[in-house]
Amino acid sequence: MAEVNVNQNVVSPKKNSNSGTGALAKLFRRNDMGVVIATALLFLIFALVTDSFFTRYNLFNISRTAGLYVFIAMGQMIVLVIGGMNLSLGGIGGLVVVAAGYTMDSMGWSPWISVPIALAVGMLAGAFNGIIIVKSKINSFIITLASLFIFTGLVTGISQGFPYTEIPKSFTLMGRGSLLGVPYTFILAIVTLLIMAYVFKFTVIGRRILATGGNLEAAQLSGIRTDRIVFLCHVLSGLFGAIAGLLWVSRMGSAQPATGSDWLIISFAVAIIGGTALTGGEASMLALFASAILLTLIKNGLIMLNVNVYFEQTFLGLIILLAVSIDRIRAMLHSSTRKFGRRDATEA
Amino acid sequence: MYRKLSKPLLLLVILMMVLAAALSACSSEEPAPPPESKPAESEAPAESKEAAQPAESEAPAEKEAAEAEEKTAEEAPTQEAAESEAPAEAAPAQSEYKLVWYASAPHPYFEEVLKGVEAFEQEYGIPVEKQIGPDWEQSSQNERVEALAAQGFTHFSIYPSDASGANGLYEELTQNGIKVVNFGASTMQPTTASFVVATDVKAAAMQATEALIQSMGGKGKIINVLEVLEDSNTVLRKEGVEEVVAKYPDVEIIQEISGMTSVEEAVEKIGNALSANINEVDGIIATGFTTSVGIAQVLSEYYDTGGDREIHAVGIDTDPTVMKAIEDGVMDGTIAQNPYGHGYLSLLALKYMADGYEPVEGVYHIDSGAAFVTKDNLDTYADDIMAVTEQIKSELTTKYLEK
């Protein structure tokens, strides 16, 4: 999965002149490798120190949760990459869950009708954000903060806090089923990441998105209709939020109106640890994927290690800090290697 | 200049119109019906909302009769109520009672409590100002309750959003002569609230643990799922579980997990704990609402995906997901609290205080009782809880209040 940034794709392609150091060294030089290495290390540590880590049930659970995190993070990544943010992502998720639950439970409709309606609700909510941001020119932080209240209010108003439990059994296939032991949710997440990596790397629209986030004015001057891009990204954010919400309903077999209440931190943590620049113009699907697994692994590992419940949050913070420091160490190693390389070349 | 401004202005006007339409719609319409699968209908002993309000399709004569009956019920308390009331000359007129019922946020539990409040209103003909706040923040509760106090309300039945933080609000209220009764959960002691009408959380946790251990045959390994450690009730629940486990030498708590504020978080953590102990766990206990729903979800999923280990589980509260899990045999049981009583009894205690009664010295906790729900008594447990409510009601002016 490609690491893409506006500097590489639009402004000035990043080409490393130090070729010939081997494929592994090339891989190591990639900006998104830090989180991948951290994830691999953590995976190894937990596998070695805990007995139950490598059980089929645990791996199934980890991969499924990571799959869900990927969609939540993509909902945030797609607006971060244009230099915006979506604080209402959890509200959109809740709204979609209620839409799906209401249509399937209260209305008794088939999932074949409910799912498109729920997806449309998610995209409409995203479009609502997008249109106001574009037309009012107000910062997305303020607009999505306001819409978070609107969506959350609608969720509680419609559901009155009650879960919808009469969800058809067939609908749980996606959330609970697997192909050769790999959860469908995880497979769907990988496929979506591959599509997004392709879009960013090889399509015009992908490059326009990155350009808009990298430098808005330059993008406008180069003829990109940035308003349309902003609107599109918010619709996509709503769509990813909707998919995450539906996957959650499918996994639970019920529609809980409180769904999405803790998505804000997950969406930012996974997206930013996963290499999405807060300033926009940069995103890596590989790092986002690794970051989703990393966060899931940490939460899973803390329970596997049976850490003291009172200090759990402290351990969580420390491991995240350690994981992100690996990326810093990698970057430092990389820059010092380059310095030595240049010196050698000069001396020669 | 004008052209530049026209678009944002137009957008602003449209937004204001949408907001006005939404506000007028919200103020005039009945809220959307909750999902049909909620347990309220089967659980609540009181008449449902629908029963209290005659359907539009009713025949006019019947409708008039029903209206007249309703009016009579509003104007005069029932004979039973009148008998248990304070002397008529001491009691204020019904319109002079200034009672408020305040819940933190929309939640299935509060819908159940509301039924008790409505039953009180109907039985005694006393209107109660019913408010449900927007969230679980103490600051939101303070703002709204203070506004109600400013409107002249004098007796408050409140679910404290924060067990410690609510005391500050209560101190201000009681300093101004306002009476407060907690329902559902207690504030930290000492408190200026006159009573708490709630389940004894430690006793409920002990009852749930006892039931779990019995279902496990008196031996095995347990995962103890706590909710949020910052809540003082969680500490009491933890103590309750541990005290019961200590009585059984063959029972061991192999893992304790906590810090779950949402069902998603609970599902993830409980799933992880189950993975970590899948080869040795025999039972799971949850003593919080969210965690009980989490257990129901995780175990349903575990068995649906081919899990074959027998894992016993007991939770608390009667969320539809938990009740469905019991019905399906996924969970062994749950502790049903008495939300109807929380509403009804807290308002009745406030009414008596408005009539001049004072709390008996040293009495603060009104244990609203609990029942253990299993697959066998799913349809009848509400009657047991109703009996407890009636018992407390008959003792209210002797055991808890005096003149």
XYZ file of C-alpha atoms in Angstrom, chain B:
403
model
C -19.769 43.818 -1.428
C -23.493 43.007 -1.338
C -22.982 40.159 -3.790
C -20.213 38.767 -1.631
C -22.424 38.859 1.419
C -25.587 37.569 -0.233
C -24.618 33.891 -0.234
C -23.624 33.622 3.443
C -26.694 35.673 4.396
C -28.963 33.416 2.391
C -27.369 30.391 4.024
C -27.859 31.949 7.439
C -31.535 32.649 6.719
C -32.050 29.073 5.494
C -30.341 27.684 8.585
C -32.486 29.827 10.860
C -35.624 28.690 9.069
C -34.589 25.041 9.405
C -33.865 25.582 13.087
C -37.207 27.314 13.648
C -39.034 24.503 11.849
C -37.178 21.866 13.853
C -37.892 23.616 17.140
C -41.570 24.042 16.378
C -41.799 20.401 15.277
C -40.111 19.216 18.473
C -42.335 21.290 20.724
C -45.634 20.264 19.171
C -45.166 16.614 18.322
C -45.030 13.486 20.384
C -41.566 11.947 20.409
C -40.970 9.154 17.917
C -41.987 5.769 19.277
C -39.117 3.802 20.750
C -38.292 0.393 19.327
C -40.978 -2.187 19.828
C -38.631 -4.640 21.414
C -38.010 -2.668 24.593
C -38.902 -4.507 27.758
C -40.930 -1.638 29.132
C -44.260 -3.069 28.122
C -43.670 -6.412 29.722
C -41.733 -5.119 32.686
C -43.427 -1.980 33.897
C -46.233 -2.637 36.280
C -47.827 0.713 35.623
C -50.225 1.510 32.801
C -48.432 2.346 29.604
C -48.538 5.795 28.019
C -50.856 4.483 25.338
C -53.269 3.143 27.921
C -53.389 6.443 29.757
C -54.183 8.347 26.587
C -57.198 6.966 24.747
C -56.582 6.160 21.115
C -57.946 8.591 18.539
C -59.959 5.873 16.884
C -62.065 5.313 19.968
C -65.805 5.954 19.766
C -66.674 9.538 20.836
C -68.778 8.425 23.780
C -66.069 6.140 25.020
C -63.517 8.859 24.493
C -65.563 11.345 26.510
C -66.046 8.810 29.263
C -62.370 8.082 29.311
C -61.558 11.784 29.409
C -63.993 12.292 32.267
C -62.472 9.378 34.111
C -59.000 10.752 33.567
C -60.121 14.175 34.767
C -61.619 12.642 37.880
C -58.405 10.790 38.500
C -56.491 14.031 38.194
C -58.818 15.985 40.433
C -59.131 13.513 43.258
C -56.629 11.040 44.600
C -57.748 7.445 44.816
C -59.272 6.176 47.998
C -56.143 4.223 48.768
C -54.015 7.281 48.320
C -56.317 9.385 50.393
C -56.159 6.903 53.219
C -52.404 6.939 53.352
C -52.143 10.709 53.000
C -51.591 13.280 55.683
C -54.715 14.976 57.114
C -56.499 16.950 54.419
C -56.305 20.286 56.203
C -52.502 20.075 56.432
C -51.962 19.179 52.806
C -51.556 21.913 50.218
C -53.889 21.995 47.217
C -52.733 19.800 44.358
C -51.759 22.766 42.229
C -49.566 24.100 45.030
C -47.174 21.157 44.960
C -44.058 22.172 43.061
C -42.487 18.848 42.241
C -39.738 18.163 39.732
C -38.388 14.909 38.393
C -35.007 15.294 36.707
C -33.068 12.638 34.763
C -29.607 13.192 33.343
C -30.005 12.046 29.737
C -32.231 9.950 27.476
C -31.783 6.337 28.568
C -33.969 3.204 28.713
C -33.648 3.194 32.518
C -35.191 6.650 32.795
C -38.092 5.628 30.572
C -38.890 2.967 33.161
C -38.537 5.438 36.027
C -40.810 7.833 34.175
C -43.591 5.258 34.312
C -43.463 5.376 38.100
C -43.559 9.183 37.987
C -46.586 9.141 35.692
C -48.321 6.608 37.914
C -47.743 8.920 40.879
C -49.191 11.862 38.951
C -52.251 9.891 37.962
C -52.833 8.380 41.386
C -52.477 11.589 43.388
C -53.539 14.096 40.753
C -50.404 16.120 41.350
C -48.590 17.424 38.266
C -44.857 16.823 38.183
C -42.440 18.817 36.053
C -40.522 16.106 34.200
C -37.202 16.952 32.622
C -34.599 14.825 30.878
C -31.228 16.500 30.379
C -28.983 16.263 27.324
C -25.966 14.417 28.773
C -24.362 12.912 31.876
C -22.384 16.014 32.759
C -22.918 17.500 36.206
C -22.558 20.997 34.755
C -25.583 20.436 32.479
C -27.572 19.156 35.436
C -26.628 22.180 37.536
C -27.722 24.647 34.854
C -31.095 23.022 34.313
C -31.935 22.309 37.924
C -30.973 25.836 38.944
C -33.277 27.186 36.218
C -36.121 25.055 37.558
C -35.450 26.235 41.119
C -35.581 29.809 39.844
C -39.051 29.058 38.457
C -40.270 28.327 41.973
C -40.131 24.533 42.151
C -39.497 23.375 45.699
C -39.188 19.565 45.707
C -36.771 17.733 43.431
C -36.328 14.068 42.606
C -32.930 13.882 40.895
C -30.650 11.241 39.436
C -27.220 12.647 40.371
C -25.006 12.808 37.272
C -21.909 12.863 39.432
C -22.024 11.240 42.868
C -19.668 13.812 44.310
C -20.325 16.854 42.128
C -24.097 16.840 42.669
C -23.594 17.571 46.373
C -22.545 21.128 45.543
C -25.809 21.680 43.704
C -27.832 20.080 46.509
C -26.183 22.271 49.139
C -27.255 25.396 47.269
C -30.775 24.075 46.801
C -31.293 23.002 50.402
C -29.877 26.295 51.680
C -32.827 27.894 49.908
C -35.323 25.563 51.580
C -35.624 23.176 48.636
C -35.952 19.442 49.360
C -34.035 16.923 47.271
C -34.403 13.154 46.995
C -31.922 11.123 44.983
C -33.286 8.341 42.838
C -31.345 5.525 41.197
C -27.983 6.404 42.713
C -26.796 8.097 45.832
C -24.606 11.122 46.191
C -21.467 10.774 48.310
C -21.953 11.008 52.061
C -22.452 13.383 53.764
C -25.118 14.862 51.549
C -27.938 17.327 51.970
C -30.335 15.098 50.032
C -33.117 13.841 52.291
C -33.209 10.310 50.872
C -31.967 8.051 48.154
C -34.484 5.688 46.612
C -32.251 3.111 44.967
C -31.024 -0.419 44.891
C -28.448 -1.340 47.511
C -25.659 -1.723 44.962
C -23.405 -3.847 47.124
C -26.245 -6.189 48.069
C -27.257 -6.467 44.402
C -23.670 -7.292 43.409
C -23.526 -9.947 46.125
C -26.839 -11.421 44.983
C -25.610 -11.553 41.381
C -22.310 -13.182 42.374
C -24.076 -15.736 44.526
C -26.356 -16.604 41.604
C -23.407 -16.937 39.240
C -21.485 -19.214 41.577
C -24.548 -21.408 42.085
C -24.976 -21.718 38.317
C -21.299 -22.755 38.094
C -21.883 -25.500 40.640
C -19.967 -23.732 43.407
C -16.569 -23.861 41.721
C -14.672 -22.342 38.834
C -12.911 -19.272 37.524
C -14.576 -15.903 37.100
C -13.910 -12.727 35.163
C -15.151 -9.710 37.106
C -16.258 -6.946 34.755
C -16.451 -3.584 36.477
C -17.696 -0.417 34.835
C -15.874 2.816 35.683
C -13.582 2.901 38.683
C -14.175 6.621 39.230
C -17.748 5.791 40.271
C -18.006 5.173 44.013
C -20.720 2.585 43.341
C -18.214 0.516 41.352
C -16.032 0.217 44.441
C -19.008 -1.065 46.431
C -19.879 -3.550 43.689
C -16.273 -4.744 43.561
C -16.320 -5.302 47.311
C -19.619 -7.165 47.052
C -18.325 -9.539 44.384
C -15.068 -10.173 46.240
C -16.805 -10.818 49.564
C -19.011 -13.516 48.067
C -16.140 -15.116 46.137
C -14.115 -15.233 49.349
C -16.763 -17.529 50.853
C -16.136 -20.171 48.176
C -12.651 -21.728 48.305
C -13.086 -23.328 44.872
C -13.988 -20.080 43.171
C -11.335 -17.697 41.915
C -11.415 -14.309 40.157
C -8.891 -14.775 37.363
C -9.225 -11.344 35.834
C -10.736 -7.999 36.607
C -11.389 -5.486 33.858
C -12.786 -1.969 34.040
C -12.897 1.451 32.399
C -15.838 0.915 30.082
C -18.090 3.868 29.385
C -19.689 2.681 26.154
C -21.034 -0.608 24.843
C -18.407 -0.593 22.081
C -15.627 -0.297 24.619
C -17.238 -2.971 26.776
C -17.556 -5.384 23.862
C -13.930 -4.897 22.905
C -12.564 -5.311 26.431
C -14.790 -8.222 27.397
C -13.927 -9.896 24.099
C -10.244 -9.453 24.883
C -10.655 -10.805 28.411
C -12.530 -13.800 27.079
C -9.774 -14.432 24.537
C -7.142 -14.216 27.256
C -8.916 -16.762 29.445
C -10.882 -18.817 26.973
C -9.430 -22.126 28.142
C -10.150 -21.646 31.820
C -13.017 -19.215 32.348
C -16.242 -20.625 33.789
C -18.192 -17.497 34.538
C -18.436 -13.776 33.897
C -20.078 -11.265 36.149
C -21.015 -7.672 35.348
C -22.410 -5.308 37.917
C -22.974 -2.325 35.639
C -25.489 -1.580 32.889
C -23.037 -1.055 30.016
C -20.892 -4.029 30.910
C -23.929 -6.302 31.172
C -24.944 -5.342 27.641
C -21.326 -5.964 26.615
C -21.370 -9.478 28.089
C -24.668 -10.252 26.377
C -23.219 -9.150 23.036
C -19.876 -10.922 23.376
C -21.343 -14.226 24.531
C -24.106 -14.202 21.887
C -21.413 -13.703 19.313
C -19.146 -16.328 20.888
C -21.809 -19.030 20.679
C -22.965 -17.871 17.231
C -19.441 -18.274 15.871
C -19.126 -21.809 17.170
C -17.773 -21.271 20.690
C -18.339 -24.477 22.641
C -17.103 -23.723 26.147
C -19.895 -23.352 28.705
C -19.534 -19.895 30.204
C -22.044 -18.778 32.811
C -22.916 -15.113 32.991
C -24.916 -12.836 35.243
C -25.472 -9.138 34.751
C -27.481 -6.257 36.106
C -30.442 -4.295 34.743
C -32.968 -5.251 32.132
C -31.710 -3.819 28.876
C -33.435 -5.527 25.913
C -30.107 -7.002 24.793
C -29.579 -8.621 28.199
C -33.159 -9.892 28.381
C -32.827 -11.393 24.918
C -29.579 -13.093 25.947
C -31.366 -14.625 28.951
C -34.253 -15.729 26.774
C -31.812 -17.325 24.317
C -29.949 -19.077 27.129
C -26.754 -17.102 26.515
C -26.841 -15.539 30.002
C -28.034 -17.154 33.202
C -29.721 -14.130 34.673
C -29.687 -10.500 35.643
C -30.537 -8.405 38.650
C -33.623 -6.352 37.904
C -33.776 -3.124 39.817
C -36.964 -1.263 40.576
C -37.005 1.764 38.258
C -40.768 2.134 38.641
C -40.283 2.411 42.393
C -37.402 4.845 41.944
C -39.798 7.240 40.246
C -42.952 6.574 42.213
C -41.473 6.389 45.712
C -39.131 9.363 45.352
C -42.044 11.570 44.322
C -44.258 10.203 47.077
C -41.572 10.935 49.681
C -41.309 14.493 48.337
C -45.083 14.909 48.480
C -45.108 13.858 52.108
C -42.320 16.308 52.863
C -44.386 19.039 51.199
C -47.227 17.967 53.502
C -45.038 18.646 56.505
C -43.384 15.287 57.145
C -39.688 15.179 58.046
C -37.213 12.333 57.473
C -36.713 10.075 60.480
C -33.305 10.899 61.947
C -30.535 8.650 60.696
C -32.649 7.232 57.879
C -31.398 8.047 54.398
C -31.460 4.952 52.224
C -34.764 3.604 50.933
C -33.813 0.249 49.458
C -36.092 -0.121 46.465
C -35.382 -3.836 46.199
C -34.236 -6.059 43.370
C -35.225 -9.359 41.804
C -33.114 -12.020 40.142
C -34.399 -12.607 36.615
C -33.871 -15.932 34.905
C -35.389 -17.584 31.876
C -38.072 -19.027 34.174
C -39.423 -15.782 35.594
C -38.933 -13.447 32.638
C -42.655 -12.718 32.509
C -43.374 -12.561 36.220
C -40.429 -10.893 37.948
C -42.076 -7.481 37.617
C -44.792 -8.620 40.047
C -42.177 -9.378 42.718
C -40.707 -5.919 42.313
C -44.164 -4.326 42.425
C -44.803 -6.064 45.728
C -41.649 -4.454 47.147
C -42.855 -1.030 45.981
C -46.206 -1.540 47.727
C -44.435 -2.637 50.906
C -42.202 0.447 50.973
C -45.169 2.685 50.176
C -47.067 1.353 53.188
C -44.058 2.034 55.442
C -43.144 5.452 54.087
C -44.848 7.562 56.793
C -43.812 5.260 59.620
C -40.340 3.906 58.888
C -38.857 6.718 56.814
C -40.869 9.877 57.541
C -42.500 11.367 60.632
C -44.460 14.441 61.597
